[in-house]
Coordinates of C-alpha atoms in Angstrom, one line a residue:
X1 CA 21.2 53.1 9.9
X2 CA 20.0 49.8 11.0
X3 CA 21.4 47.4 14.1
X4 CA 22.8 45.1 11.1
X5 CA 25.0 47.9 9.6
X6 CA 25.8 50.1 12.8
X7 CA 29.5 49.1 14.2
X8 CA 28.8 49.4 17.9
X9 CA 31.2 51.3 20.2
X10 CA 33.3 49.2 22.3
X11 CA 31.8 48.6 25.5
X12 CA 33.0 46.3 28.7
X13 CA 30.7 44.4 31.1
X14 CA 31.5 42.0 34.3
X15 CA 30.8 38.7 34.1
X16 CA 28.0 37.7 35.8
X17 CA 28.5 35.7 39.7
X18 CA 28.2 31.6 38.2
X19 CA 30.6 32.6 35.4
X20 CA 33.5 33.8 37.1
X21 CA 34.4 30.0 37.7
X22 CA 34.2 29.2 34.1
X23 CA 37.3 30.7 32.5
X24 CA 39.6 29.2 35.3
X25 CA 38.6 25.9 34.7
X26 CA 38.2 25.8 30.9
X27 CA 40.7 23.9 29.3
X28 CA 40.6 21.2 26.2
X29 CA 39.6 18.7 28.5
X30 CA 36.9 20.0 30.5
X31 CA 35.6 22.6 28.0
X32 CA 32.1 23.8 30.2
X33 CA 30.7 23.9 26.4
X34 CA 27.1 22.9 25.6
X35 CA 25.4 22.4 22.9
X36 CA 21.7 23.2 21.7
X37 CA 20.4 21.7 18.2
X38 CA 17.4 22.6 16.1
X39 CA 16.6 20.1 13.7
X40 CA 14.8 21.4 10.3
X41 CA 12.4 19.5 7.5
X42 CA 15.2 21.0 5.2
X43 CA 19.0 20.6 4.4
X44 CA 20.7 24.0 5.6
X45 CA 22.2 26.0 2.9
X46 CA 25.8 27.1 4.4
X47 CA 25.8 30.5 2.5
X48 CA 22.4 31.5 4.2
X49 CA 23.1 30.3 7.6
X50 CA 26.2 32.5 7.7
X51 CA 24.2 35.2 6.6
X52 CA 21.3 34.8 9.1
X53 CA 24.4 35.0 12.1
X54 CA 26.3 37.9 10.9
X55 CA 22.3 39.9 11.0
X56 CA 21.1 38.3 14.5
X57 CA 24.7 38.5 16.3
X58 CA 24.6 42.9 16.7
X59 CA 21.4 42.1 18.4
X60 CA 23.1 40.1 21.1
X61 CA 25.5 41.8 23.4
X62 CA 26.0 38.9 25.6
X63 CA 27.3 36.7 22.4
X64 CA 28.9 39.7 21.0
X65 CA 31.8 39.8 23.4
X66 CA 35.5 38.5 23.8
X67 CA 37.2 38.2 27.2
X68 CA 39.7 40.0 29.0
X69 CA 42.2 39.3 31.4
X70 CA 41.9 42.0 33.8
X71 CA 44.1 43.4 37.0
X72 CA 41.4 41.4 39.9
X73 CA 38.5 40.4 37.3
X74 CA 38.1 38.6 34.2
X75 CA 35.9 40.7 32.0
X76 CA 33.7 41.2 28.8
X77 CA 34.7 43.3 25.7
X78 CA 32.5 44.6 22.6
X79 CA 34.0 41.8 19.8
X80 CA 33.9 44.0 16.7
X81 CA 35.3 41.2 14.4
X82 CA 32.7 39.8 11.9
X83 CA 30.6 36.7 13.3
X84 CA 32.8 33.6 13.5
X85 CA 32.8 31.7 10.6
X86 CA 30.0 28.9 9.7
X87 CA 31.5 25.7 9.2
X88 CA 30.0 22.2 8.1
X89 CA 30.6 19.8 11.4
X90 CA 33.8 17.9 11.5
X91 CA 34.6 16.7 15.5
X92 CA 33.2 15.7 18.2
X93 CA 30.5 18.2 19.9
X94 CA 31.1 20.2 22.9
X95 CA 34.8 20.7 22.0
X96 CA 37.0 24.0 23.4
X97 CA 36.2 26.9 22.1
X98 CA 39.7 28.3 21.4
X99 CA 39.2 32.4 21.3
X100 CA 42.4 32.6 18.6
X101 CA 40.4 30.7 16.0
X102 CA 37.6 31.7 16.4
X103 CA 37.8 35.3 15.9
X104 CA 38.0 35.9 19.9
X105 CA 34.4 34.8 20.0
X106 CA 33.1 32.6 22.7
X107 CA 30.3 30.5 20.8
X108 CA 30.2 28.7 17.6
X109 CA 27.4 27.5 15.3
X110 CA 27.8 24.7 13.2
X111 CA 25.5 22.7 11.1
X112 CA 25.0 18.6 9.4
X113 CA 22.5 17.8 7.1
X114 CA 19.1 19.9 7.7
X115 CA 20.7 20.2 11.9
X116 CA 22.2 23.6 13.0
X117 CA 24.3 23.4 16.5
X118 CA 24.8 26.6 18.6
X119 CA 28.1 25.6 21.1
X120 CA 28.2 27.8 23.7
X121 CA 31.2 28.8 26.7
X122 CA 29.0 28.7 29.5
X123 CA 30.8 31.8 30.4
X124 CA 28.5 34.4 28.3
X125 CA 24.7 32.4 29.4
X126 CA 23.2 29.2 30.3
X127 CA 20.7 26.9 28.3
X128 CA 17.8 29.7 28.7
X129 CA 19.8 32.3 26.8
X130 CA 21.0 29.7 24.4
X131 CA 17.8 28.5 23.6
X132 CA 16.9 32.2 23.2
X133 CA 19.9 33.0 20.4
X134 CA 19.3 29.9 18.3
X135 CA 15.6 30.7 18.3
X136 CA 16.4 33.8 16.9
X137 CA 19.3 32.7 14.5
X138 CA 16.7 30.0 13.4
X139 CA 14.4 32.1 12.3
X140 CA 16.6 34.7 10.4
X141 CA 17.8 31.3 8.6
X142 CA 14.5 30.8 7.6
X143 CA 13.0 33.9 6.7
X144 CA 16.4 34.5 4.5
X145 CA 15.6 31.1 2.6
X146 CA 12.0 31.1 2.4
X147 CA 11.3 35.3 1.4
X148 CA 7.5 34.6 1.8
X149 CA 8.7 34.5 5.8
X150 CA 10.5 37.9 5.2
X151 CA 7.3 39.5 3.8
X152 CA 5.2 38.5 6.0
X153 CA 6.9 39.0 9.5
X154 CA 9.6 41.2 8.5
X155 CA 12.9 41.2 9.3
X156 CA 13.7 42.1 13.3
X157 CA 13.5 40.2 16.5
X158 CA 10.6 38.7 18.2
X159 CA 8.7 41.3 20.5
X160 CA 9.0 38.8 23.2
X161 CA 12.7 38.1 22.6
X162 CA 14.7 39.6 26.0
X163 CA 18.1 41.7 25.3
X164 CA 18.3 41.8 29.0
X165 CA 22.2 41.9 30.1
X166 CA 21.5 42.5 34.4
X167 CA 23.7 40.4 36.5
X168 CA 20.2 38.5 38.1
X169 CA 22.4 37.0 40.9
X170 CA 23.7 40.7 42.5
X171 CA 20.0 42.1 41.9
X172 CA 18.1 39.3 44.2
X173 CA 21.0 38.9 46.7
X174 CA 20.2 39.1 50.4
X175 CA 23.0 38.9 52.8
X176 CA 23.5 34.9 53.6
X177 CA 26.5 33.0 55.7
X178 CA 25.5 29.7 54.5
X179 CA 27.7 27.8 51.9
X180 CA 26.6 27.3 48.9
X181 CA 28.4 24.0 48.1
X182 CA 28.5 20.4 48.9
X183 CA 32.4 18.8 49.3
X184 CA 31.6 14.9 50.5
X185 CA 32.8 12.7 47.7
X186 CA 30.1 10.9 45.4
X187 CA 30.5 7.4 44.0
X188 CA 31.9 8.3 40.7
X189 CA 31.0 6.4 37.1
X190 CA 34.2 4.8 35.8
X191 CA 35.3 2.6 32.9
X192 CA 37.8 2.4 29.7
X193 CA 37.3 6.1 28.2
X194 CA 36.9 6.6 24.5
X195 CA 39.9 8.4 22.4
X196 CA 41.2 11.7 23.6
X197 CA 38.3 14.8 22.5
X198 CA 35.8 11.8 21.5
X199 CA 32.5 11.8 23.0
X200 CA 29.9 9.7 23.1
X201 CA 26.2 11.2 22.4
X202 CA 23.1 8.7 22.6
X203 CA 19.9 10.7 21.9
X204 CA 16.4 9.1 23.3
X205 CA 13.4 10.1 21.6
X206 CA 10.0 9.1 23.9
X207 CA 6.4 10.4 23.3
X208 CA 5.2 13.2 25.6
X209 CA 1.8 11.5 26.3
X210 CA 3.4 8.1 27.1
X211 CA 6.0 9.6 29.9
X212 CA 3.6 11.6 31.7
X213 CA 1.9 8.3 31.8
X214 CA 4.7 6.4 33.4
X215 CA 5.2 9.6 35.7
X216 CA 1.2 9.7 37.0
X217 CA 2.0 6.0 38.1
X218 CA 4.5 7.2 40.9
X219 CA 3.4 10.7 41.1
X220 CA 6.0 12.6 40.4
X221 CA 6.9 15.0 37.1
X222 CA 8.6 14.5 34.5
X223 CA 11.9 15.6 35.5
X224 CA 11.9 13.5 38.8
X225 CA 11.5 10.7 37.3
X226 CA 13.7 11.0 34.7
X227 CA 16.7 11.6 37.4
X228 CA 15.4 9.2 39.4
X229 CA 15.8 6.3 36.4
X230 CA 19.2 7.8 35.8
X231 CA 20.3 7.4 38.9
X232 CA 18.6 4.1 38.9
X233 CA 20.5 2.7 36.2
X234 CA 23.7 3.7 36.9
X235 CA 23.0 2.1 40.5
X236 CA 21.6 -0.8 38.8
X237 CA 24.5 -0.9 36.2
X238 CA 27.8 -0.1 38.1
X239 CA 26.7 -1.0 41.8
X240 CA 24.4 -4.2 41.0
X241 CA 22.0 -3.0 43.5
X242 CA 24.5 -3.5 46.2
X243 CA 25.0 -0.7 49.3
X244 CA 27.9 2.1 48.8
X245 CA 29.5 3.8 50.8
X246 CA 29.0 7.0 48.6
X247 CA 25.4 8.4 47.6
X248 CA 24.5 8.7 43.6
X249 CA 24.1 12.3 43.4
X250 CA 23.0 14.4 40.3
X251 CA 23.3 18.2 39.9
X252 CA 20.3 19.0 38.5
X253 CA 20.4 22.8 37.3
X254 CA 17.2 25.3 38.2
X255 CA 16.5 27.8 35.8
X256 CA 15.8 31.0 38.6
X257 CA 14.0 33.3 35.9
X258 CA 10.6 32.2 37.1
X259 CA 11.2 32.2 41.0
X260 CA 12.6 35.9 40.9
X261 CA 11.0 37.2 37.7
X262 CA 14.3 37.7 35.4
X263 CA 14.3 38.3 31.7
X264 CA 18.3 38.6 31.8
X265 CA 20.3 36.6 28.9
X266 CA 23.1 36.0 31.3
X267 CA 23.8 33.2 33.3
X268 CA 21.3 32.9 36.5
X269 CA 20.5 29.1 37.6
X270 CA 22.1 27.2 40.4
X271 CA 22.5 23.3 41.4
X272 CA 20.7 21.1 43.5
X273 CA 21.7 17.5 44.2
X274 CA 19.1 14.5 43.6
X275 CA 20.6 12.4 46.1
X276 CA 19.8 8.4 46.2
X277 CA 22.4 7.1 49.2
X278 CA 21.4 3.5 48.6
X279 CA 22.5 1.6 52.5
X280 CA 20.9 -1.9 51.5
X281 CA 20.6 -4.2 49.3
X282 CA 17.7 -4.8 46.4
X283 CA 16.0 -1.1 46.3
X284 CA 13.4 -0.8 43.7
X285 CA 12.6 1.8 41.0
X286 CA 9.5 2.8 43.0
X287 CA 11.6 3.3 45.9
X288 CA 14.2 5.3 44.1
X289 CA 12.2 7.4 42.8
X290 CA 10.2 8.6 46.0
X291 CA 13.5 8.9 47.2
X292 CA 14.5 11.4 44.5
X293 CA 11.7 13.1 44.0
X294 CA 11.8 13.6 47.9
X295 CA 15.2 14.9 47.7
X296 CA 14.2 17.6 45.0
X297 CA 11.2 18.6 46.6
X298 CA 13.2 19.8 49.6
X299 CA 15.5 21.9 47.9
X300 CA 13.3 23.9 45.3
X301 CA 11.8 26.7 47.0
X302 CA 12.6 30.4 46.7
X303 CA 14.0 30.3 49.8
X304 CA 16.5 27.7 49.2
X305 CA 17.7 29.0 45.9
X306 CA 17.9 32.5 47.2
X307 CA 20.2 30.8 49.8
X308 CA 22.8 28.8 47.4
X309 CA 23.5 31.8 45.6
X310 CA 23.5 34.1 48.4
X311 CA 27.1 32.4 49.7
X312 CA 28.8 33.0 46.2
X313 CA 28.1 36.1 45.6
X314 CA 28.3 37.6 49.3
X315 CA 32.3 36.5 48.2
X316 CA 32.4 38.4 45.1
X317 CA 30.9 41.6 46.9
X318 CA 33.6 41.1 49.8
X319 CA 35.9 43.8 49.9
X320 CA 38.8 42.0 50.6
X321 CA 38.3 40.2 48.2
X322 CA 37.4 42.1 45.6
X323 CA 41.4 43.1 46.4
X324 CA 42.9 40.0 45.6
X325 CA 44.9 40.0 42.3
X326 CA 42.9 37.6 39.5
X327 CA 46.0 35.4 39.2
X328 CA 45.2 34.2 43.8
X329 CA 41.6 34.0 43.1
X330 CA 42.1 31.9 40.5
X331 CA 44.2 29.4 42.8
X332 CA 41.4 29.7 45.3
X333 CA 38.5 29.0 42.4
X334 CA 40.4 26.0 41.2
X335 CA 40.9 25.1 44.6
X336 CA 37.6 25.5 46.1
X337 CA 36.1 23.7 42.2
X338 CA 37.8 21.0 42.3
X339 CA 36.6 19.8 46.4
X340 CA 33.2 20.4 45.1
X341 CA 33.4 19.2 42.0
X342 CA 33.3 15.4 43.4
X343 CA 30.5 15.8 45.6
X344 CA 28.2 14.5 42.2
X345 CA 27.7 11.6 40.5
X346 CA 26.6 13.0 37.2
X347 CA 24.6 15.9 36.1
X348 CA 20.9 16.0 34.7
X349 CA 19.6 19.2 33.5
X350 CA 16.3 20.2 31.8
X351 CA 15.9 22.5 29.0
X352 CA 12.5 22.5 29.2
X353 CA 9.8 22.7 26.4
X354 CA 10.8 24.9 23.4
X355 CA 8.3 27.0 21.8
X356 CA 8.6 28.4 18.6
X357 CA 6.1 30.9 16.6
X358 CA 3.3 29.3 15.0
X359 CA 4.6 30.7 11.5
X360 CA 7.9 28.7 11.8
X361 CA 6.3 25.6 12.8
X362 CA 6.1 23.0 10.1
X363 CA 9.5 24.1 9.1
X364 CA 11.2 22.6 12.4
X365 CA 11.6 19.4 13.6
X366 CA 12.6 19.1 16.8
X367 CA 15.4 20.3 19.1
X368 CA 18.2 18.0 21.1
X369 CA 20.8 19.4 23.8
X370 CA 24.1 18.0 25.3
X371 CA 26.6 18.9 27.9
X372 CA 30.3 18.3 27.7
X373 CA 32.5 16.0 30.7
X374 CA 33.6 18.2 33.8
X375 CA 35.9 16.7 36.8
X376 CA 34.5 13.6 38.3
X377 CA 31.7 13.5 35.8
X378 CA 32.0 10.9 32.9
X379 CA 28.3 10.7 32.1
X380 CA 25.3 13.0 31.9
X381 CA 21.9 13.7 30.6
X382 CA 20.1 16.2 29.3
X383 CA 16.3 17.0 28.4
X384 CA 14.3 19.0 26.3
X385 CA 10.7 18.8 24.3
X386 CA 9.2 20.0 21.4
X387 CA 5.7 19.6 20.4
X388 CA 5.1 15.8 21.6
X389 CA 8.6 14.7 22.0
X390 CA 11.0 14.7 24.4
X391 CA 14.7 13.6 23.9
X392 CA 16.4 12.5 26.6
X393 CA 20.3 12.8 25.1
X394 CA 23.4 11.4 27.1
X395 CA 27.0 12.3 26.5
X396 CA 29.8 10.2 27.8
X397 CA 33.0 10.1 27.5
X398 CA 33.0 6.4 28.3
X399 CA 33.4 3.1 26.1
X400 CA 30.8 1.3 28.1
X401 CA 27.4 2.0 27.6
X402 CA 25.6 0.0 30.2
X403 CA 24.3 2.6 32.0
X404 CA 23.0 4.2 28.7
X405 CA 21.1 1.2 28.0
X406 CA 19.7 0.4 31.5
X407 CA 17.9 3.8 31.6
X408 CA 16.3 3.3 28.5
X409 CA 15.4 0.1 29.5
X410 CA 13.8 1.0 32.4
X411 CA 12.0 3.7 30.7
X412 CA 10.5 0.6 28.2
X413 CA 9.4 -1.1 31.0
X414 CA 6.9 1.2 32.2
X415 CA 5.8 1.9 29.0
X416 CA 7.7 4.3 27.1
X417 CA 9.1 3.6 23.8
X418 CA 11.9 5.0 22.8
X419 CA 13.7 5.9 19.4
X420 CA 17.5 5.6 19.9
X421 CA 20.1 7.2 17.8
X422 CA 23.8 8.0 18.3
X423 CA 26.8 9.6 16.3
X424 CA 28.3 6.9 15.8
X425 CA 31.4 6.2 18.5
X426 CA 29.7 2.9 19.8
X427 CA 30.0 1.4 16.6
X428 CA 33.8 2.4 15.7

C-alpha cells in the first residue's frame, strides 16, 4: 500500500518551544502567516495542482496536523480530512487561516496565473520547512503535468528532502538564566493604513552579480546591507535624518539548522535585532551600514543563539510551570508578547538561496516571499534568490510608500537596478 493511499493512525505531537506563542496571538489582524511563491514558465492547471497536494501532504506530518486545545498545552493532532481545497487567489496574501474553513488545516496553497503560493501558520514550521514543502508540492505539480518527469524520476520524494519532526530547541538546550528578549520601545513606522485585511506587497527584483558589487564596496554581505538600507530609508524617510530618541531596530531571523546541525521541519530560528540608534544629525549610508553590520556581527555566534533560546525554553521545561492551566499561560504569553513586541522597528528576514534539481530547472522561474503585520510592525522585508536574482519583497500595511521607494532608491544609487512590481493597492 503506498504513503498516498495509507490513512495514517491518529497521532499527537507538542508544539515545538517558538510556536507555543503563535496560537495566543493569532487573530485576523495579526495572522503570524507567511507566504512563499514559486513562479513557473507555465499557467498552473487547478485540477493538477490539487492533485499534486493531496499526494505530497501524507508525506508531511508537520503540515498534516490540526490543533488542540489541551488541559496546560496547546497541541498537534493527525488531520485525517482530505488536503484543503485548491483555490484560484481572491484576497489579500497572508490573511488568517481560519481552521473551520479550512478543513482544520493550518496551511493553504493557492495559485494566479503560472504562480502557486504556500501560506503557512507559523505554528507548524518556519521559512526553511516551507521552502521544503513547496519544493516538494512543486515538483509533484510538475511531474503530474509533464509525465516525461514522472518517467524519468519517478514519483516519491527527493532523497535529500528531511521528514525530521524533533523539537531542535529542547535537543540543543543548555541550562541559561539570561533573557531571551528585548522590552525598550523602538521608534515605530506610522501613517494612514490601507483598508481593513489589505496589504500592501512591493516586490524588488535586483541582479545577483550587481548587489554583491554594491556589498564588496562597504564590506559587508548581502544581508547586512540590505538591513542596513532598510533601516536607512525608513530613517531617511520618517526621521529626515534627524536624532530619535528610539533606535531603528529590525528583527532579523537566523535560521539555527547550520549552527547546531538540524534537519527538523519544525520551527528552530531565533531573532536578533540590527540596531541603528541614530544620536545626531546627517548619518550616512556608509555609516549606517558599518553600524549594522556591526551590530549583527555581535550577535551571530553559536554562543549567542544557544543563549536566546536557552531562556524560553528553560520556562517551558519549568516545573511549575509546566502546572499552570493553558488558559494563565496564555495571559502571561500575551503579556510577556506584547512588552517585547515594541522593542522593533520592523522585521527583515532572509530566505536564503533556493535550489531546485537540475531536472526541474527551466520549468521555474523564480521564487518571492512575504510576511504578514504583527504589533508594532507596519512594514517589513523579506529576501530570497534564485539563480541570479534576488527579490527583495516588502509588505505593508501602510498607504504611504516612502519608505518603499527610498530603499530602492538607495539600492539604484550604488548600482543596482531594480525591477519593481506590486499587486496593485498603490494604485487603487
Amino acid at each position: 500500500m503506498t504513503e498516498y493511499n495509507r490513512k495514517k493512525e491518529i497521532k499527537w505531537d507538542k508544539l515545538d518551544n517558538t510556536a507555543n506563542v503563535f496560537p495566543v496571538i493569532a487573530g485576523e489582524s495579526m495572522t503570524n502567516v507567511y507566504r512563499i511563491s514559486v513562479t513557473l514558465q507555465e499557467e498552473v492547471k487547478q485540477d493538477l495542482l490539487q492533485e499534486a497536494l493531496a499526494r505530497v501532504l501524507p508525506w508531511f506530518d508537520v503540515f498534516k496536523v490540526r490543533i488542540r486545545y489541551g488541559v496546560f498545552w496547546y497541541y498537534f493532532e493527525t488531520n485525517q480530512k482530505p488536503a484543503p481545497e485548491v483555490k484560484k487567489e481572491y484576497r489579500y496574501p497572508c490573511q488568517y487561516i481560519s481552521p473551520n474553513r479550512n478543513r482544520n488545516y493550518l496551511f493553504r496553497v493557492n495559485f494566479y496565473k503560472n504562480r502557486i503560493n504556500l501560506e503557512v501558520f507559523h505554528v507548524l514550521t518556519d521559512g526553511m520547512g516551507g521552502i521544503t514543502f513547496l519544493r516538494e508540492l512543486t515538483y509533484q505539480y510538475l511531474r503530474l503535468s509533464h509525465p516525461e518527469l514522472r518517467e524519468k524520476l519517478g514519483d516519491g520524494l527527493c532523497s535529500d528532502t528531511s521528514l525530521n519532526r524533533e523539537d531542535s530547541y529542547l535537543k540543543n538546550y543548555k541550562k541559561s538564566h539570561k533573557k531571551g528578549y528585548k522590552t525598550a520601545r523602538a521608534f515605530q513606522v506610522k501613517g494612514e493604513k490601507l483598508r481593513s485585511l489589505e496589504l500592501g506587497i512591493m516586490h524588488g527584483y535586483m541582479p545577483v552579480l550587481d548587489l554583491k558589487a554594491a556589498c564588496s564596496k562597504y564590506h559587508v554581505s548581502i544581508n547586512e546591507y540590505l538591513v542596513a538600507a532598510f533601516l536607512w530609508s525608513i530613517y531617511q524617510e520618517c526621521l529626515q535624518g534627524m536624532p530619535s530618541k528610539r533606535p531603528i531596530s529590525a528583527c532579523v531571523p537566523v535560521n539555527l539548522r547550520p549552527y547546531f546541525n538540524s534537519i527538523t521541519m519544525k520551527n528552530f530560528f531565533v531573532i536578533v535585532s540590527a540596531v541603528f540608534h541614530p544620536r545626531k544629525e546627517g548619518y550616512d549610508f556608509s555609516e549606517v551600514v558599518q553600524i549594522v553590520a556591526k551590530s549583527l556581527r555581535s550577535q551571530i555566534s553559536r554562543e549567542n543563539l544557544e543563549n536566546l533560546f536557552a531562556y524560553n525554553v528553560s520556562n517551558e521545561k519549568n516545573f511549575i510551570l509546566r502546572a499552570v492551566p493553558l488558559f494563565i499561560k496564555n495571559i502571561a504569553i500575551r503579556w510577556v508578547y506584547h512588552n517585547s513586541a515594541r522593542a522593533n522597528t520592523t522585521t527583515v528576514t532572509n530566505i536564503g538561496n533556493i535550489q531546485v534539481k537540475e531536472e526541474y530547472k527551466k520549468y521555474i522561474k523564480g521564487f518571492s516571499a512575504m510576511l504578514s503585520m504583527s504589533e508594532g510592525q507596519n512594514i517589513k522585508g523579506t529576501i530570497c534568490s534564485y539563480e541570479d536574482t534576488l527579490v527583495f519583497t516588502i509588505s505593508s500595511n501602510l498607504a504611504d510608500v516612502s519608505v518603499q521607494r527610498g530603499f530602492f532608491r538607495r539600492l539604484a544609487e550604488d548600482g543596482i537596478p531594480v525591477q519593481i512590481e506590486t499587486n496593485g493597492v498603490y494604485d487603487e
